[in-house]
Amino acid sequence: MDLRRLRPVSLVLSVALLSACAGHQSALDPQGPVAERITLFFWIMVSVAGVILALVLVLLVAGQFRGWRQRQHRPLTYIQSRNLVIAAGLVMPVVVLLAFSLSSAATDRVLGKPLPEDALTIEVIGHQWWWEVHYLDNRQNRIVTTANEIHIPVGQPVRLLLKSADVIHSFWVPNLNGKTDLIPGKTNTSWVQADRSGTFRGQCGEFCGLQHARMAFLVEAQPAAEFQAWLDRQKQPAATPADPALARGQEVFLSSQCIMCHSVRGTRAQGRVAPDLTHFGSRQTLAAASVPNSRGHLAGWILNPQSIKPGNFMPPTQLAPDDLSALLDYLHSLR
Amino acid sequence: MTEHERTQVIDSSEETRLLTEVWRSPPGFFGWFTHVNQTSIGKRFIITGFVFFVLGGLLAALMRIQLSAPENNFLPPDLYNQIFTMHGITMMFLFAVPIMEGFAIYIVPLMLGTRDMSFPRLNAFGYYVYLIAGVAMYLALFLGMAPAVGWFAYPPLADARYSPGMGVDFYATVITFMEISALAAAVELIATIFKQRAPGMSLNRMPLFVWAVLVMSFMIVFAMPPLMVGSVMLALDRTVGTHFFIPGAGDPLLWQHLFWFFGHPEVYIILIPALGMISDILTTFTQRPVFGYTALVLSLVAIGFIGFGLWVHHMYTTGMPHLASNFFTAASSMVAIPSGVQIFCWLATLWGTRPRFATPLLYVLGFFFIFVIGGLSGVMVASVPFDTQVHDTYFLVAHFHYVLIGGAVFPLFGGLYYWYPKLTGRLMNETLGKVSFWLTFIGFNLTFFPMHYLGLQGMPRRVYTYLEPLGWGDINLFVSLSAGLLALGFLSSFINIFWSLKRGEPAGDNPWHADSLEWGTSSPPPAYNFRHIPVVIERHPLWEYQEGQDIPVVTGIRSDRRELLVTSLLDAHPQYRAVMPGPSVWPLLLAVAVGIGFGGFMFHNIFPVVGFVLSFIALAGWFWPRELTREVREESS
């Protein structure tokens, strides 16, 4: 039943999320310097591995061919066998593995590169099953809070501080960088850089329970000026609605159970256990990049979250149709 | 017939009668629970292992159905998570290790020319523990309370807070319990190999399979305890509120270190006996000694050692210091060197020969292709930066299925076709064998090779579904269909097993003209394995003697009680005769008692106490000196 209903969702998503990139969420389609180095290293390894595999198979087949063509056993002599094993089984792997280890370490240096002191720092906290995102100033104060969508400026390295609120998760945007785990009680660091603007999908890489499959997020790389404008807007608290219809929606929101968990800065909704909704209307997706943030999906999500993402911790909400409509208008007006 | 010859005939038939009676396992349903002979216990391990293989395969099929289409609703997420967890637990704990032990238990004493394992009743105990553990795990699945945290069960997800219910309790207690079985088998395989080789079979004359089993057993002895300690700590965290793995008070990473310090050697525990099988199969089917015996032995031992030095490559993404990680890159890739030595020794053996392309050899050649690919992708994932991209993706799923199915299951099926005549007295059907090999080989590659690509395309593992626009649907459908082909391949081998049991061609003692001692007794072997203990003067004893010529034997071993010959460790000089215990129900009772103690722990704290008392009673029964008192009585009367 869900399958049919989600089909159109997928189509919309494909346009919304993936219009820009050719191989979406693909490690083979690097869009930043770290992923690029890893992909290059991968292709080198594949080439060498291909040669070794071919060598083994050729030796296997050629040795057989020799025996059958001569119609008699023509085994290698002891010395020949010994030389084969020493050359191909000992010397070759030693040389190849030495080169491999060194170039792996060289590639790794790019990942461990120290970033400039004043690099933009983003704190990401993993939750079952969504992402809490804080932008920090250079004194490590949280200046902006958002969820499931990370905006970054193009061409600049961005430092990531990775934490977990519950179990182990893993932060992974294949187009930009490999994974780093988010481990409770520990802060891991990583960094990303996008060399061109676009939307890149990321997904939790470590099994984290029931809805591990639907714990995704988007990274939006924007030109620096555009990013700064976005960040400045996110810093503002939510505007108090002037429109009476939206004011009614806000009233519905503030009088419902939503505020037990969610916060909208500038109102008395100060819940901390679920995503901050201050600029909710500007987000592209719902439920950790599971469905597009459309009116219909938002309504479905509020009334019965389990139908979209079974097992998540948001309880269903009962609302009169008018109230729901007002609430949807209000939430989408938070831009 | 001279007088002298006639006495010999009478004597030998009388001897056979005595041996048969003394080594006979009690018949009937209740007798079944008292068997201790290595041939019975080995067969049980093998059969039970295959049953779990089928169960694990069915779970895999369910997963493939669920993943064949994006946003499929065949399985709900909780059930899917239970199923992939049970698939891993089944294949690693309930199939791969026990079945390798099963083959070792059945074949090794025959290869050594001895009559039984060193500790026959411990052997039986190990089997019952295994059976109880496996049944308990599947009971949990059918009751809908199997663990849903993966076979690796990382805390905090596996903590009581995030995984309430009994699932992880089952996991933690059953795993600990299960490993008792592995340890028991390992200990007695070591003792048997060291002390019961036929006279003259010095260490450097042992078949390579025996060497492999020896290395495997030592690895089990060192690898299982960290897991048992870890899973006991996990059980304590959950049941009595200790804080070993709780963030802040303890450390969740401690579990990962303990788990992978077991988990990585585990892969080699499964692989190494398979390497031994390959060496022996190659020797037989090329009809020439495998090249580089010493190099092969040393590389087996080297793989065993290195296998303990690279667990950290499962943890590159946990944010460890880069220098440490790079050290483990080098250490992990190092295992490719002894593996390379093995492969090229076999290539040198095969070069220029005209081997007999029977089914066992086909499986070995299939191994060459699959295992080399798995090994090469293994070197790739040993690299820290590349691993951060493919860790926990389908690339990894592809890689370790190449290593485990290519490295263990293919040789295992080769070994099955090879030793089936020794187990049953009949050959398996060759035509069906070849058909099933090709189905398995093609099905396997079509199933798992595309998964490399899926992983690079960003598909994480352990997800019950994925969104359509990600574009993974077509490949997943293809993979699921290919998995059907693979299943068909395995199925045809299982059909072959049953068909050949009754209708297979009678095998005779040595159908492949093989070189090692297990082929020097009848197929299937009598309960006492050998009427006389053979004497070995060379590495390929059966090739030393012409057809019909008798192997020199040891005389003077008593036939009127379960007696065998104990020899010295290095050179296998005869030392003394040892008496083996006979059929007994106490191993079963002890296994049940220990099971109550372990399993009951999940339900109530009284059970460990009850289990302890029952175990004490069972041990008292086990060690009650009946044999001794009877002999004293006999002698005094």
XYZ file of N, CA and C in Angstrom, chain A residues 150-286:
411
model
N 22.441 20.815 5.438
C 23.662 21.539 5.771
C 24.041 22.393 4.569
N 24.116 23.682 4.795
C 24.571 24.562 3.712
C 26.049 24.869 3.915
N 26.801 24.819 2.839
C 28.228 25.150 2.933
C 28.608 26.053 1.758
N 29.605 26.904 1.970
C 30.079 27.740 0.876
C 30.967 26.942 -0.069
N 30.842 27.205 -1.357
C 31.642 26.489 -2.359
C 33.109 26.883 -2.244
N 33.986 25.903 -2.398
C 35.413 26.184 -2.498
C 36.110 26.449 -1.178
N 35.413 26.327 -0.070
C 36.075 26.546 1.224
C 36.039 25.267 2.049
N 37.133 24.966 2.753
C 37.085 23.809 3.636
C 36.195 24.107 4.842
N 35.378 23.135 5.224
C 34.454 23.306 6.345
C 34.759 22.250 7.391
N 35.039 22.690 8.595
C 35.354 21.756 9.671
C 34.069 21.193 10.251
N 34.065 19.898 10.526
C 32.886 19.252 11.101
C 33.231 18.708 12.478
N 32.407 19.041 13.471
C 32.534 18.414 14.795
C 31.375 17.432 14.915
N 31.704 16.162 15.074
C 30.673 15.128 14.980
C 30.408 14.500 16.334
N 29.139 14.547 16.761
C 28.759 14.004 18.073
C 27.496 13.171 17.922
N 27.211 12.394 18.944
C 25.980 11.616 18.909
C 25.191 11.836 20.181
N 23.868 11.843 20.041
C 23.009 12.003 21.211
C 22.576 10.649 21.765
N 22.727 9.587 20.995
C 22.227 8.299 21.491
C 23.159 7.133 21.124
N 23.032 6.607 19.900
C 23.859 5.459 19.524
C 24.899 5.917 18.510
N 25.677 4.971 17.992
C 26.701 5.335 17.018
C 26.055 5.550 15.639
N 26.336 6.695 15.050
C 25.932 6.949 13.671
C 27.198 7.211 12.870
N 27.045 7.441 11.583
C 28.229 7.763 10.795
C 27.865 8.796 9.740
N 28.666 9.853 9.684
C 28.405 10.974 8.779
C 29.060 10.695 7.446
N 28.269 10.702 6.374
C 28.821 10.261 5.099
C 28.156 10.985 3.937
N 28.947 11.730 3.200
C 28.492 12.338 1.946
C 29.463 11.849 0.873
N 29.135 10.765 0.184
C 30.104 10.125 -0.709
C 30.710 11.071 -1.742
N 29.948 12.054 -2.217
C 30.498 12.964 -3.211
C 31.599 13.845 -2.639
N 31.607 14.004 -1.314
C 32.550 14.950 -0.719
C 33.633 14.292 0.115
N 33.301 13.261 0.858
C 34.290 12.649 1.750
C 33.773 11.292 2.221
N 34.690 10.483 2.768
C 34.285 9.213 3.355
C 33.601 9.435 4.696
N 33.335 8.313 5.373
C 32.577 8.385 6.625
C 33.430 8.756 7.823
N 32.801 9.388 8.796
C 33.372 9.460 10.136
C 32.247 9.187 11.121
N 32.515 8.337 12.096
C 31.465 7.938 13.034
C 31.145 9.048 14.015
N 29.882 9.062 14.447
C 29.457 9.927 15.537
C 29.270 9.012 16.733
N 30.130 9.169 17.739
C 30.149 8.214 18.837
C 29.769 8.928 20.126
N 28.770 8.400 20.848
C 28.364 9.073 22.089
C 29.542 9.194 23.060
N 29.656 10.353 23.692
C 30.727 10.559 24.653
C 32.027 10.997 24.015
N 32.006 11.296 22.723
C 33.238 11.554 21.999
C 32.945 12.576 20.905
N 33.920 13.424 20.591
C 33.739 14.332 19.455
C 34.761 13.974 18.389
N 34.276 13.565 17.227
C 35.173 13.294 16.099
C 35.193 14.499 15.176
N 36.286 14.666 14.487
C 36.335 15.771 13.532
C 36.541 15.227 12.125
N 36.057 15.988 11.170
C 36.269 15.663 9.778
C 36.145 16.977 9.010
N 36.311 16.952 7.741
C 36.053 18.174 6.979
C 35.576 17.840 5.594
N 34.843 18.792 4.996
C 34.376 18.627 3.629
C 34.662 19.904 2.870
N 34.751 19.745 1.595
C 34.856 20.920 0.729
C 34.205 20.554 -0.585
N 33.332 21.447 -1.063
C 32.713 21.217 -2.363
C 33.325 22.188 -3.351
N 33.713 21.669 -4.509
C 34.344 22.537 -5.495
C 33.348 23.152 -6.468
N 32.099 22.726 -6.385
C 31.096 23.397 -7.213
C 29.764 23.369 -6.472
N 28.893 24.268 -6.847
C 27.625 24.332 -6.116
C 26.729 23.183 -6.549
N 25.856 22.794 -5.652
C 24.963 21.688 -5.952
C 24.448 21.094 -4.661
N 23.530 20.136 -4.808
C 22.982 19.449 -3.642
C 23.532 18.031 -3.614
N 24.152 17.679 -2.508
C 24.721 16.340 -2.385
C 24.012 15.611 -1.265
N 23.677 14.354 -1.535
C 22.950 13.599 -0.525
C 23.922 12.845 0.357
N 23.640 12.842 1.643
C 24.434 12.063 2.577
C 23.522 11.107 3.320
N 24.112 10.073 3.903
C 23.278 9.087 4.586
C 24.061 8.511 5.754
N 23.342 8.119 6.798
C 24.021 7.521 7.941
C 24.706 6.233 7.488
N 25.960 6.068 7.889
C 26.717 4.912 7.428
C 26.828 3.793 8.442
N 26.461 4.021 9.683
C 26.597 2.965 10.689
C 25.211 2.546 11.147
N 24.982 1.241 11.194
C 23.656 0.749 11.563
C 23.255 1.313 12.927
N 22.106 2.014 12.955
C 21.730 2.728 14.183
C 20.323 2.389 14.614
N 19.820 1.246 14.187
C 18.520 0.811 14.676
C 17.461 0.832 13.595
N 16.221 0.834 14.062
C 15.061 0.579 13.219
C 15.058 1.361 11.909
N 15.296 2.683 11.960
C 15.165 3.467 10.741
C 16.508 3.962 10.200
N 17.526 3.157 10.403
C 18.824 3.460 9.805
C 18.683 3.760 8.317
N 17.762 3.046 7.662
C 17.610 3.209 6.216
C 17.134 4.608 5.841
N 16.384 5.251 6.722
C 15.839 6.575 6.388
C 16.441 7.650 7.267
N 17.759 7.630 7.356
C 18.440 8.688 8.098
C 19.411 9.362 7.126
N 18.839 10.167 6.259
C 19.656 10.831 5.240
C 19.663 12.334 5.508
N 20.420 13.050 4.710
C 20.454 14.513 4.826
C 20.972 15.086 3.514
N 20.847 16.389 3.375
C 21.315 17.035 2.158
C 22.413 18.025 2.497
N 23.405 18.097 1.646
C 24.412 19.147 1.764
C 24.242 20.061 0.556
N 23.977 21.332 0.855
C 23.735 22.307 -0.203
C 24.967 23.198 -0.304
N 25.709 23.065 -1.386
C 26.889 23.916 -1.576
C 26.490 25.129 -2.397
N 26.764 26.313 -1.825
C 26.346 27.560 -2.485
C 27.540 28.482 -2.646
N 27.492 29.384 -3.633
C 28.527 30.415 -3.716
C 28.588 31.192 -2.403
N 29.778 31.665 -2.053
C 30.003 32.242 -0.730
C 28.968 33.304 -0.365
N 28.657 34.205 -1.289
C 27.736 35.308 -0.972
C 26.348 34.754 -0.656
N 25.927 33.842 -1.496
C 24.606 33.229 -1.293
C 24.555 32.519 0.062
N 25.639 31.806 0.362
C 25.703 31.095 1.636
C 25.598 32.077 2.800
N 26.344 33.192 2.688
C 26.338 34.166 3.783
C 24.929 34.719 3.978
N 24.253 34.953 2.877
C 22.879 35.456 2.971
C 21.994 34.428 3.674
N 22.176 33.190 3.313
C 21.388 32.118 3.943
C 21.656 32.072 5.445
N 22.952 32.176 5.769
C 23.332 32.056 7.178
C 22.744 33.228 7.978
N 22.803 34.420 7.392
C 22.263 35.575 8.091
C 20.761 35.419 8.338
N 20.091 34.878 7.330
C 18.647 34.669 7.495
C 18.373 33.627 8.582
N 19.178 32.572 8.612
C 18.968 31.521 9.610
C 19.212 32.030 11.030
N 20.084 33.061 11.141
C 20.371 33.598 12.480
C 19.145 34.264 13.089
N 18.274 34.802 12.240
C 17.110 35.525 12.748
C 16.137 34.551 13.404
N 15.485 35.005 14.458
C 14.372 34.203 14.973
C 13.215 34.249 13.992
N 12.245 33.374 14.181
C 11.098 33.345 13.287
C 10.322 34.640 13.425
N 9.872 35.171 12.279
C 9.102 36.412 12.321
C 7.709 36.132 12.885
N 7.177 37.071 13.649
C 5.810 36.910 14.132
C 4.872 37.175 12.963
N 3.980 36.229 12.664
C 3.154 36.380 11.466
C 2.209 37.574 11.590
N 2.133 38.377 10.523
C 1.226 39.518 10.492
C -0.135 39.071 9.961
N -0.088 38.191 8.978
C -1.308 37.648 8.369
C -2.139 36.911 9.429
N -3.418 37.233 9.574
C -4.218 36.560 10.621
C -4.320 35.051 10.400
N -4.325 34.617 9.125
C -4.416 33.173 8.872
C -3.168 32.475 9.419
N -2.003 33.086 9.169
C -0.770 32.483 9.671
C -0.714 32.577 11.188
N -1.211 33.689 11.730
C -1.229 33.842 13.187
C -2.060 32.724 13.816
N -3.123 32.359 13.114
C -3.961 31.261 13.629
C -3.160 29.958 13.607
N -2.411 29.753 12.510
C -1.578 28.558 12.411
C -0.573 28.532 13.534
N 0.008 29.680 13.843
C 0.982 29.713 14.933
C 0.308 29.349 16.248
N -0.925 29.845 16.413
C -1.659 29.547 17.641
C -1.888 28.034 17.754
N -2.269 27.422 16.618
C -2.465 25.958 16.614
C -1.162 25.266 17.021
N -0.071 25.742 16.434
C 1.225 25.130 16.731
C 1.548 25.242 18.220
N 1.384 26.464 18.755
C 1.806 26.689 20.141
C 0.874 26.031 21.139
N -0.357 25.728 20.711
C -1.268 25.099 21.668
C -1.279 23.584 21.499
N -0.495 23.083 20.566
C -0.485 21.626 20.360
C 0.692 20.998 21.105
N 0.756 19.687 20.982
C 1.862 18.975 21.650
C 3.199 19.165 20.940
N 3.169 19.808 19.760
C 4.401 19.962 18.975
C 5.521 20.584 19.796
N 5.136 21.570 20.637
C 6.167 22.348 21.319
C 6.843 21.574 22.453
N 6.329 20.392 22.760
C 7.028 19.564 23.749
C 8.405 19.163 23.210
N 8.511 19.023 21.911
C 9.747 18.513 21.330
C 10.438 19.513 20.398
N 9.647 20.305 19.689
C 10.223 21.192 18.673
C 10.380 22.598 19.225
N 11.331 23.334 18.637
C 11.421 24.742 18.998
C 11.311 25.606 17.741
N 10.744 26.779 17.934
C 10.750 27.814 16.904
C 11.263 29.052 17.606
N 12.487 29.430 17.268
C 13.084 30.556 17.986
C 12.229 31.810 17.815
N 12.040 32.553 18.886
C 11.202 33.738 18.838
C 9.788 33.457 19.310
N 9.503 32.186 19.629
C 8.216 31.853 20.223
C 8.494 31.106 21.525
N 7.403 30.675 22.177
C 7.660 29.941 23.416
C 7.868 28.449 23.165
N 7.914 28.032 21.905
C 8.223 26.625 21.597
C 9.733 26.417 21.758
N 10.095 25.690 22.785
C 11.526 25.552 23.082
C 11.932 24.089 23.267
N 11.181 23.161 22.651
C 11.528 21.741 22.782
C 12.903 21.457 22.196
N 13.596 20.498 22.800
C 14.979 20.277 22.375
C 15.224 18.885 21.780
N 14.236 18.000 21.840
C 14.534 16.614 21.446
C 14.268 16.338 19.967
N 13.662 17.293 19.265
C 13.351 17.062 17.859
C 13.868 18.242 17.045
N 13.857 18.157 15.730
C 14.461 19.218 14.916
C 13.906 20.610 15.199
N 14.804 21.598 15.190
C 14.450 23.004 15.310
C 13.703 23.412 14.039
N 12.553 24.068 14.213
C 11.708 24.372 13.059
C 11.722 25.854 12.694
N 12.685 26.627 13.240
C 12.640 28.074 13.064
C 12.516 28.497 11.604
N 13.267 27.838 10.725
C 13.182 28.203 9.302
C 12.759 26.991 8.488
N 11.802 26.278 9.041
C 11.372 25.011 8.472
C 10.923 25.127 7.012
N 10.276 26.201 6.700
C 9.716 26.360 5.349
C 10.764 26.394 4.259
N 12.004 26.710 4.644
C 13.052 26.800 3.623
C 13.702 25.454 3.336
N 13.292 24.426 4.061
C 13.935 23.122 3.842
C 13.280 22.358 2.701
N 14.088 21.537 2.048
C 13.576 20.809 0.890
C 12.854 19.515 1.251
N 13.243 18.934 2.384
C 12.721 17.590 2.673
C 12.205 17.479 4.096
N 11.524 16.381 4.331
C 10.978 16.043 5.637
C 11.581 14.729 6.106
